[in-house]
């Protein structure tokens, strides 16, 4: 695959400071498809300097003009959507149709939403005898994971640019080609030099240098809890703004009055999409004891249909990790209904769609984020029990509630300690704030709430 051998800094592809490279591997066949430079602190320095230089002019650019540039970026993503889908499929392994619909499609929606928000947002308001201005925070350090390579980038960069911030991005080492393609799109869209900068590299090297850089005013991170805690501590010590999106262990709560077949079918599809590598996936299915056996049978049937339709996991480490969790589920006494820890293919990091029944709330597979195609079906006795189980993890990112009518589901959802809940299969809304309660994180992405993360207020009194 096509790859740049430099960093996108100050509006051009510049030679990397070091000579080390990262091999990009196709997880479906384990072949190396490209190499990208492994950035070091000097590359991060240069990128932060460029972002700092570009900040005053971009911050002073009228919101309508920033909106026009983001709309142009959206148009480039539309024009290159097939290439985006092919690139994500090559480096992440997602089936091409899923890459087209989700990996290319969603970022186009989100970029479009920020083109509109940049133009319509109230960056100035009157409060009594004051005028309150919403001003950009400054230089943003964005650190993104590989699970939705382009979405995770656009969900940070589009609102940052709409706010008037400038950005340095350190994308995941597993999916740098999508990030390079995004940098090309930024360039084609006529976004001024230095407003967006890209440094590819390893987390503990380039990522850490970016998070610690004194020239960065706000760090936005999505990824593991372990790294997120470290980044939060670093930002705290420097009194720096920080946004953390750290994954989840979300509950799909099926109340007894619900359409069971639909709730189970949608729930299984929700986890199997992207091979279970979705932070908001409903990996715990909560079913009333009276419907438990029927739900398990329906889930087994639905999951088995995914057999050869899901892609591999992203890399060898995740392959080992996810299969380890499946082994742990068996060892702790959960009942394997479909799937299992054996690799279904000799080549590629594939894991079979897996469903566990007789999972108790305290088991490891019911508590920890697995990040693979694994669903745990948990039994509850009454609504109070269901609520205790739903809220009984350190996470609180997403969830679902199913009932005969929306009002019953809403009453339950309002008591869940979680940031986003789909009611009776509610549709994705690119304007709805996304982010976690508890250890799922700090801050929100998407829509106007996502934009306000990149703003700070100044009030003038008259
Ligand atoms: P990760 O290491 O937290 O990766 C996220 C991003 O942080 C990557 O760009 C990574 O770079 C970077 N990074 C790593 N160490 C860093 C450091 N010390 N300072 C600054 N940046 C650093 O996550 P992972 O290893 O890819 O995945 C592990 C687990 O995290 C998964 O199994 C899953 O449970 C969870 N996860 C959650 C999400 C989510 O959407 N919330 C996404 C992915 C993974 P490298 O790419 O070089 O590591
Ligand atoms: Mg990592």
PDB file of C-alpha atoms in Angstrom, residues 160-400:
ATOM      1  CA  UNK A 160     -10.902  21.159  17.411  1.00  0.00           C
ATOM      2  CA  UNK A 161     -10.693  22.918  14.028  1.00  0.00           C
ATOM      3  CA  UNK A 162     -14.284  24.168  14.364  1.00  0.00           C
ATOM      4  CA  UNK A 163     -13.342  25.702  17.729  1.00  0.00           C
ATOM      5  CA  UNK A 164     -10.292  27.444  16.240  1.00  0.00           C
ATOM      6  CA  UNK A 165      -7.681  25.140  17.793  1.00  0.00           C
ATOM      7  CA  UNK A 166      -4.698  23.684  15.944  1.00  0.00           C
ATOM      8  CA  UNK A 167      -3.791  20.007  16.247  1.00  0.00           C
ATOM      9  CA  UNK A 168      -0.935  17.524  16.443  1.00  0.00           C
ATOM     10  CA  UNK A 169      -2.130  13.946  15.936  1.00  0.00           C
ATOM     11  CA  UNK A 170      -0.353  10.758  17.049  1.00  0.00           C
ATOM     12  CA  UNK A 171      -2.433   7.898  15.577  1.00  0.00           C
ATOM     13  CA  UNK A 172      -2.237   4.238  16.640  1.00  0.00           C
ATOM     14  CA  UNK A 173       0.827   2.391  15.415  1.00  0.00           C
ATOM     15  CA  UNK A 174      -1.381  -0.336  13.893  1.00  0.00           C
ATOM     16  CA  UNK A 175      -3.364   2.028  11.631  1.00  0.00           C
ATOM     17  CA  UNK A 176      -1.103   4.886  10.468  1.00  0.00           C
ATOM     18  CA  UNK A 177      -2.018   4.633   6.764  1.00  0.00           C
ATOM     19  CA  UNK A 178      -5.561   5.890   7.369  1.00  0.00           C
ATOM     20  CA  UNK A 179      -4.049   8.794   9.329  1.00  0.00           C
ATOM     21  CA  UNK A 180      -1.708   9.647   6.433  1.00  0.00           C
ATOM     22  CA  UNK A 181      -4.667   9.559   4.058  1.00  0.00           C
ATOM     23  CA  UNK A 182      -6.505  11.950   6.401  1.00  0.00           C
ATOM     24  CA  UNK A 183      -3.501  14.330   6.345  1.00  0.00           C
ATOM     25  CA  UNK A 184      -3.649  14.309   2.530  1.00  0.00           C
ATOM     26  CA  UNK A 185      -7.352  15.154   2.736  1.00  0.00           C
ATOM     27  CA  UNK A 186      -6.655  18.071   5.100  1.00  0.00           C
ATOM     28  CA  UNK A 187      -4.095  19.375   2.596  1.00  0.00           C
ATOM     29  CA  UNK A 188      -6.451  18.993  -0.370  1.00  0.00           C
ATOM     30  CA  UNK A 189      -9.192  20.799   1.567  1.00  0.00           C
ATOM     31  CA  UNK A 190      -7.018  23.914   1.759  1.00  0.00           C
ATOM     32  CA  UNK A 191      -6.730  23.958   5.532  1.00  0.00           C
ATOM     33  CA  UNK A 192      -3.844  26.359   6.260  1.00  0.00           C
ATOM     34  CA  UNK A 193      -0.343  25.027   6.935  1.00  0.00           C
ATOM     35  CA  UNK A 194       0.284  24.054  10.568  1.00  0.00           C
ATOM     36  CA  UNK A 195      -3.387  23.885  11.572  1.00  0.00           C
ATOM     37  CA  UNK A 196      -3.216  20.081  11.411  1.00  0.00           C
ATOM     38  CA  UNK A 197      -0.004  18.083  11.877  1.00  0.00           C
ATOM     39  CA  UNK A 198       0.670  14.357  11.918  1.00  0.00           C
ATOM     40  CA  UNK A 199       3.410  12.455  13.727  1.00  0.00           C
ATOM     41  CA  UNK A 200       3.285   8.675  13.337  1.00  0.00           C
ATOM     42  CA  UNK A 201       5.049   6.634  15.980  1.00  0.00           C
ATOM     43  CA  UNK A 202       4.902   4.459  19.063  1.00  0.00           C
ATOM     44  CA  UNK A 203       2.794   5.330  22.108  1.00  0.00           C
ATOM     45  CA  UNK A 204       5.526   5.332  24.758  1.00  0.00           C
ATOM     46  CA  UNK A 205       7.791   7.438  22.484  1.00  0.00           C
ATOM     47  CA  UNK A 206       5.873   9.837  20.233  1.00  0.00           C
ATOM     48  CA  UNK A 207       2.608   9.580  22.199  1.00  0.00           C
ATOM     49  CA  UNK A 208       4.233  10.278  25.526  1.00  0.00           C
ATOM     50  CA  UNK A 209       6.322  13.156  24.110  1.00  0.00           C
ATOM     51  CA  UNK A 210       3.119  14.735  22.824  1.00  0.00           C
ATOM     52  CA  UNK A 211       1.181  14.264  26.083  1.00  0.00           C
ATOM     53  CA  UNK A 212       4.060  15.763  28.080  1.00  0.00           C
ATOM     54  CA  UNK A 213       4.891  18.609  25.688  1.00  0.00           C
ATOM     55  CA  UNK A 214       4.645  22.014  27.405  1.00  0.00           C
ATOM     56  CA  UNK A 215       3.435  23.584  24.147  1.00  0.00           C
ATOM     57  CA  UNK A 216       0.297  21.428  24.105  1.00  0.00           C
ATOM     58  CA  UNK A 217      -2.676  23.101  25.819  1.00  0.00           C
ATOM     59  CA  UNK A 218      -5.166  20.212  25.731  1.00  0.00           C
ATOM     60  CA  UNK A 219      -4.666  16.463  25.397  1.00  0.00           C
ATOM     61  CA  UNK A 220      -7.465  14.352  23.944  1.00  0.00           C
ATOM     62  CA  UNK A 221      -6.865  10.621  24.309  1.00  0.00           C
ATOM     63  CA  UNK A 222      -8.874   7.529  23.384  1.00  0.00           C
ATOM     64  CA  UNK A 223      -7.616   4.078  24.302  1.00  0.00           C
ATOM     65  CA  UNK A 224      -6.869   1.827  27.246  1.00  0.00           C
ATOM     66  CA  UNK A 225      -7.543   2.681  30.884  1.00  0.00           C
ATOM     67  CA  UNK A 226      -3.909   2.055  31.819  1.00  0.00           C
ATOM     68  CA  UNK A 227      -2.531   4.639  29.374  1.00  0.00           C
ATOM     69  CA  UNK A 228      -5.447   6.999  30.025  1.00  0.00           C
ATOM     70  CA  UNK A 229      -4.670   7.154  33.743  1.00  0.00           C
ATOM     71  CA  UNK A 230      -1.061   8.020  32.964  1.00  0.00           C
ATOM     72  CA  UNK A 231      -2.064  10.753  30.509  1.00  0.00           C
ATOM     73  CA  UNK A 232      -4.610  12.154  32.973  1.00  0.00           C
ATOM     74  CA  UNK A 233      -1.938  12.317  35.690  1.00  0.00           C
ATOM     75  CA  UNK A 234       0.558  14.038  33.363  1.00  0.00           C
ATOM     76  CA  UNK A 235      -2.050  16.577  32.266  1.00  0.00           C
ATOM     77  CA  UNK A 236      -3.123  17.160  35.873  1.00  0.00           C
ATOM     78  CA  UNK A 237       0.433  17.855  36.983  1.00  0.00           C
ATOM     79  CA  UNK A 238       0.764  20.463  34.209  1.00  0.00           C
ATOM     80  CA  UNK A 239      -2.723  21.959  34.890  1.00  0.00           C
ATOM     81  CA  UNK A 240      -3.668  21.157  31.322  1.00  0.00           C
ATOM     82  CA  UNK A 241      -7.093  20.352  29.894  1.00  0.00           C
ATOM     83  CA  UNK A 242      -7.607  16.651  29.170  1.00  0.00           C
ATOM     84  CA  UNK A 243     -10.283  14.470  27.603  1.00  0.00           C
ATOM     85  CA  UNK A 244     -10.163  10.694  28.098  1.00  0.00           C
ATOM     86  CA  UNK A 245     -12.271   8.029  26.395  1.00  0.00           C
ATOM     87  CA  UNK A 246     -11.323   4.728  27.973  1.00  0.00           C
ATOM     88  CA  UNK A 247     -13.673   2.023  26.878  1.00  0.00           C
ATOM     89  CA  UNK A 248     -16.467   0.166  28.563  1.00  0.00           C
ATOM     90  CA  UNK A 249     -18.332  -2.960  29.557  1.00  0.00           C
ATOM     91  CA  UNK A 250     -21.780  -1.918  28.507  1.00  0.00           C
ATOM     92  CA  UNK A 251     -25.026  -3.685  29.392  1.00  0.00           C
ATOM     93  CA  UNK A 252     -27.796  -4.669  26.989  1.00  0.00           C
ATOM     94  CA  UNK A 253     -30.752  -4.825  29.390  1.00  0.00           C
ATOM     95  CA  UNK A 254     -33.692  -6.818  28.074  1.00  0.00           C
ATOM     96  CA  UNK A 255     -36.763  -6.206  30.263  1.00  0.00           C
ATOM     97  CA  UNK A 256     -39.396  -8.990  30.334  1.00  0.00           C
ATOM     98  CA  UNK A 257     -41.892  -7.007  28.228  1.00  0.00           C
ATOM     99  CA  UNK A 258     -39.427  -6.547  25.333  1.00  0.00           C
ATOM    100  CA  UNK A 259     -39.430  -8.172  21.905  1.00  0.00           C
ATOM    101  CA  UNK A 260     -36.869 -10.792  22.966  1.00  0.00           C
ATOM    102  CA  UNK A 261     -35.832 -11.997  19.507  1.00  0.00           C
ATOM    103  CA  UNK A 262     -35.203  -8.472  18.276  1.00  0.00           C
ATOM    104  CA  UNK A 263     -33.339  -7.404  21.418  1.00  0.00           C
ATOM    105  CA  UNK A 264     -31.076 -10.471  21.292  1.00  0.00           C
ATOM    106  CA  UNK A 265     -30.481 -10.229  17.531  1.00  0.00           C
ATOM    107  CA  UNK A 266     -29.577  -6.530  17.592  1.00  0.00           C
ATOM    108  CA  UNK A 267     -27.483  -7.093  20.723  1.00  0.00           C
ATOM    109  CA  UNK A 268     -25.383  -9.812  19.093  1.00  0.00           C
ATOM    110  CA  UNK A 269     -24.914  -7.731  15.934  1.00  0.00           C
ATOM    111  CA  UNK A 270     -23.833  -4.773  18.077  1.00  0.00           C
ATOM    112  CA  UNK A 271     -20.932  -6.788  19.521  1.00  0.00           C
ATOM    113  CA  UNK A 272     -19.902  -8.743  16.403  1.00  0.00           C
ATOM    114  CA  UNK A 273     -19.570  -5.621  14.211  1.00  0.00           C
ATOM    115  CA  UNK A 274     -15.876  -4.653  13.971  1.00  0.00           C
ATOM    116  CA  UNK A 275     -15.053  -8.049  15.571  1.00  0.00           C
ATOM    117  CA  UNK A 276     -16.030  -6.751  18.990  1.00  0.00           C
ATOM    118  CA  UNK A 277     -13.428  -3.980  18.910  1.00  0.00           C
ATOM    119  CA  UNK A 278     -15.888  -1.235  19.818  1.00  0.00           C
ATOM    120  CA  UNK A 279     -15.555   0.572  23.135  1.00  0.00           C
ATOM    121  CA  UNK A 280     -19.317   1.119  23.398  1.00  0.00           C
ATOM    122  CA  UNK A 281     -20.236  -2.525  22.532  1.00  0.00           C
ATOM    123  CA  UNK A 282     -22.969  -4.111  24.689  1.00  0.00           C
ATOM    124  CA  UNK A 283     -20.850  -7.065  25.757  1.00  0.00           C
ATOM    125  CA  UNK A 284     -23.067  -8.008  28.701  1.00  0.00           C
ATOM    126  CA  UNK A 285     -26.579  -9.186  27.840  1.00  0.00           C
ATOM    127  CA  UNK A 286     -28.915  -9.056  30.862  1.00  0.00           C
ATOM    128  CA  UNK A 287     -31.949 -11.351  30.621  1.00  0.00           C
ATOM    129  CA  UNK A 288     -34.782 -12.087  33.088  1.00  0.00           C
ATOM    130  CA  UNK A 289     -34.651 -15.591  34.527  1.00  0.00           C
ATOM    131  CA  UNK A 290     -38.029 -16.512  32.936  1.00  0.00           C
ATOM    132  CA  UNK A 291     -36.650 -15.858  29.417  1.00  0.00           C
ATOM    133  CA  UNK A 292     -33.075 -16.936  30.001  1.00  0.00           C
ATOM    134  CA  UNK A 293     -32.992 -20.252  28.131  1.00  0.00           C
ATOM    135  CA  UNK A 294     -34.853 -18.832  25.155  1.00  0.00           C
ATOM    136  CA  UNK A 295     -32.452 -15.850  24.992  1.00  0.00           C
ATOM    137  CA  UNK A 296     -29.407 -18.142  25.089  1.00  0.00           C
ATOM    138  CA  UNK A 297     -30.775 -20.212  22.193  1.00  0.00           C
ATOM    139  CA  UNK A 298     -31.537 -17.087  20.146  1.00  0.00           C
ATOM    140  CA  UNK A 299     -28.100 -15.629  20.874  1.00  0.00           C
ATOM    141  CA  UNK A 300     -26.346 -18.858  19.880  1.00  0.00           C
ATOM    142  CA  UNK A 301     -28.221 -18.914  16.588  1.00  0.00           C
ATOM    143  CA  UNK A 302     -27.521 -15.238  15.863  1.00  0.00           C
ATOM    144  CA  UNK A 303     -23.803 -15.490  16.735  1.00  0.00           C
ATOM    145  CA  UNK A 304     -23.281 -18.680  14.712  1.00  0.00           C
ATOM    146  CA  UNK A 305     -24.520 -16.822  11.610  1.00  0.00           C
ATOM    147  CA  UNK A 306     -21.568 -14.441  11.967  1.00  0.00           C
ATOM    148  CA  UNK A 307     -19.145 -17.358  11.653  1.00  0.00           C
ATOM    149  CA  UNK A 308     -17.219 -16.286   8.562  1.00  0.00           C
ATOM    150  CA  UNK A 309     -18.562 -12.754   8.247  1.00  0.00           C
ATOM    151  CA  UNK A 310     -16.402 -11.048  10.830  1.00  0.00           C
ATOM    152  CA  UNK A 311     -12.898  -9.818  10.263  1.00  0.00           C
ATOM    153  CA  UNK A 312      -9.785 -10.643  12.279  1.00  0.00           C
ATOM    154  CA  UNK A 313      -8.627  -8.786  15.388  1.00  0.00           C
ATOM    155  CA  UNK A 314      -6.143  -6.005  14.767  1.00  0.00           C
ATOM    156  CA  UNK A 315      -2.886  -7.672  15.831  1.00  0.00           C
ATOM    157  CA  UNK A 316      -1.220 -10.710  17.386  1.00  0.00           C
ATOM    158  CA  UNK A 317      -1.280  -9.172  20.876  1.00  0.00           C
ATOM    159  CA  UNK A 318      -5.043  -8.624  20.813  1.00  0.00           C
ATOM    160  CA  UNK A 319      -5.483 -12.126  19.338  1.00  0.00           C
ATOM    161  CA  UNK A 320      -3.664 -13.651  22.288  1.00  0.00           C
ATOM    162  CA  UNK A 321      -5.384 -11.371  24.796  1.00  0.00           C
ATOM    163  CA  UNK A 322      -8.948 -12.049  23.622  1.00  0.00           C
ATOM    164  CA  UNK A 323      -8.428 -15.825  23.432  1.00  0.00           C
ATOM    165  CA  UNK A 324      -6.967 -15.636  26.946  1.00  0.00           C
ATOM    166  CA  UNK A 325     -10.210 -14.040  28.164  1.00  0.00           C
ATOM    167  CA  UNK A 326     -12.251 -16.814  26.547  1.00  0.00           C
ATOM    168  CA  UNK A 327     -10.107 -19.422  28.318  1.00  0.00           C
ATOM    169  CA  UNK A 328     -10.590 -17.532  31.559  1.00  0.00           C
ATOM    170  CA  UNK A 329     -14.382 -17.562  31.083  1.00  0.00           C
ATOM    171  CA  UNK A 330     -14.318 -21.346  30.732  1.00  0.00           C
ATOM    172  CA  UNK A 331     -11.966 -21.713  33.706  1.00  0.00           C
ATOM    173  CA  UNK A 332     -14.222 -19.591  35.916  1.00  0.00           C
ATOM    174  CA  UNK A 333     -17.228 -21.781  35.115  1.00  0.00           C
ATOM    175  CA  UNK A 334     -19.131 -19.923  32.406  1.00  0.00           C
ATOM    176  CA  UNK A 335     -20.841 -22.151  29.796  1.00  0.00           C
ATOM    177  CA  UNK A 336     -19.504 -21.829  26.247  1.00  0.00           C
ATOM    178  CA  UNK A 337     -22.509 -21.851  23.884  1.00  0.00           C
ATOM    179  CA  UNK A 338     -20.807 -21.010  20.585  1.00  0.00           C
ATOM    180  CA  UNK A 339     -17.233 -20.175  19.632  1.00  0.00           C
ATOM    181  CA  UNK A 340     -14.225 -20.732  21.856  1.00  0.00           C
ATOM    182  CA  UNK A 341     -10.539 -19.924  22.234  1.00  0.00           C
ATOM    183  CA  UNK A 342      -9.254 -21.957  19.246  1.00  0.00           C
ATOM    184  CA  UNK A 343      -8.136 -19.857  16.268  1.00  0.00           C
ATOM    185  CA  UNK A 344     -10.554 -20.708  13.416  1.00  0.00           C
ATOM    186  CA  UNK A 345      -7.931 -20.115  10.670  1.00  0.00           C
ATOM    187  CA  UNK A 346      -4.243 -20.918  10.359  1.00  0.00           C
ATOM    188  CA  UNK A 347      -3.484 -17.453   9.064  1.00  0.00           C
ATOM    189  CA  UNK A 348      -4.758 -14.136  10.301  1.00  0.00           C
ATOM    190  CA  UNK A 349      -5.779 -12.990  13.764  1.00  0.00           C
ATOM    191  CA  UNK A 350      -9.288 -14.439  13.672  1.00  0.00           C
ATOM    192  CA  UNK A 351     -11.428 -15.341  16.688  1.00  0.00           C
ATOM    193  CA  UNK A 352     -14.775 -17.166  16.402  1.00  0.00           C
ATOM    194  CA  UNK A 353     -17.897 -15.278  17.470  1.00  0.00           C
ATOM    195  CA  UNK A 354     -18.277 -16.468  21.051  1.00  0.00           C
ATOM    196  CA  UNK A 355     -21.267 -16.557  23.412  1.00  0.00           C
ATOM    197  CA  UNK A 356     -21.082 -17.459  27.079  1.00  0.00           C
ATOM    198  CA  UNK A 357     -24.121 -18.386  29.199  1.00  0.00           C
ATOM    199  CA  UNK A 358     -24.337 -18.835  32.983  1.00  0.00           C
ATOM    200  CA  UNK A 359     -22.071 -15.840  33.442  1.00  0.00           C
ATOM    201  CA  UNK A 360     -22.211 -14.341  36.919  1.00  0.00           C
ATOM    202  CA  UNK A 361     -21.682 -10.593  37.399  1.00  0.00           C
ATOM    203  CA  UNK A 362     -18.359 -10.920  39.223  1.00  0.00           C
ATOM    204  CA  UNK A 363     -16.619 -13.164  36.656  1.00  0.00           C
ATOM    205  CA  UNK A 364     -13.636 -11.646  34.847  1.00  0.00           C
ATOM    206  CA  UNK A 365     -15.439 -11.849  31.486  1.00  0.00           C
ATOM    207  CA  UNK A 366     -18.326  -9.826  33.001  1.00  0.00           C
ATOM    208  CA  UNK A 367     -16.041  -7.169  34.501  1.00  0.00           C
ATOM    209  CA  UNK A 368     -13.138  -6.500  32.126  1.00  0.00           C
ATOM    210  CA  UNK A 369     -13.131  -5.073  28.626  1.00  0.00           C
ATOM    211  CA  UNK A 370     -12.319  -7.990  26.298  1.00  0.00           C
ATOM    212  CA  UNK A 371     -12.333  -6.065  22.985  1.00  0.00           C
ATOM    213  CA  UNK A 372     -13.250  -9.105  20.918  1.00  0.00           C
ATOM    214  CA  UNK A 373     -16.368 -10.865  19.562  1.00  0.00           C
ATOM    215  CA  UNK A 374     -17.463 -12.203  22.943  1.00  0.00           C
ATOM    216  CA  UNK A 375     -20.900 -11.805  24.581  1.00  0.00           C
ATOM    217  CA  UNK A 376     -21.704 -12.770  28.178  1.00  0.00           C
ATOM    218  CA  UNK A 377     -25.340 -13.571  28.983  1.00  0.00           C
ATOM    219  CA  UNK A 378     -26.180 -12.810  32.604  1.00  0.00           C
ATOM    220  CA  UNK A 379     -29.391 -13.776  34.424  1.00  0.00           C
ATOM    221  CA  UNK A 380     -31.335 -11.345  36.623  1.00  0.00           C
ATOM    222  CA  UNK A 381     -34.231 -12.016  39.027  1.00  0.00           C
ATOM    223  CA  UNK A 382     -35.986  -8.632  39.082  1.00  0.00           C
ATOM    224  CA  UNK A 383     -35.488  -5.041  37.928  1.00  0.00           C
ATOM    225  CA  UNK A 384     -33.489  -4.042  41.005  1.00  0.00           C
ATOM    226  CA  UNK A 385     -31.159  -6.948  40.367  1.00  0.00           C
ATOM    227  CA  UNK A 386     -30.822  -5.934  36.702  1.00  0.00           C
ATOM    228  CA  UNK A 387     -29.904  -2.380  37.699  1.00  0.00           C
ATOM    229  CA  UNK A 388     -27.303  -3.534  40.233  1.00  0.00           C
ATOM    230  CA  UNK A 389     -25.684  -5.775  37.614  1.00  0.00           C
ATOM    231  CA  UNK A 390     -25.852  -3.117  34.869  1.00  0.00           C
ATOM    232  CA  UNK A 391     -24.138  -0.597  37.162  1.00  0.00           C
ATOM    233  CA  UNK A 392     -21.770  -3.112  38.718  1.00  0.00           C
ATOM    234  CA  UNK A 393     -18.548  -2.459  36.793  1.00  0.00           C
ATOM    235  CA  UNK A 394     -15.950   0.320  36.911  1.00  0.00           C
ATOM    236  CA  UNK A 395     -17.118   1.438  33.453  1.00  0.00           C
ATOM    237  CA  UNK A 396     -20.101   3.475  32.231  1.00  0.00           C
ATOM    238  CA  UNK A 397     -19.797   4.273  28.550  1.00  0.00           C
ATOM    239  CA  UNK A 398     -22.931   3.017  26.808  1.00  0.00           C
ATOM    240  CA  UNK A 399     -25.786   0.539  27.010  1.00  0.00           C
ATOM    241  CA  UNK A 400     -29.183  -0.474  25.705  1.00  0.00           C
TER     242      UNK A 400
END
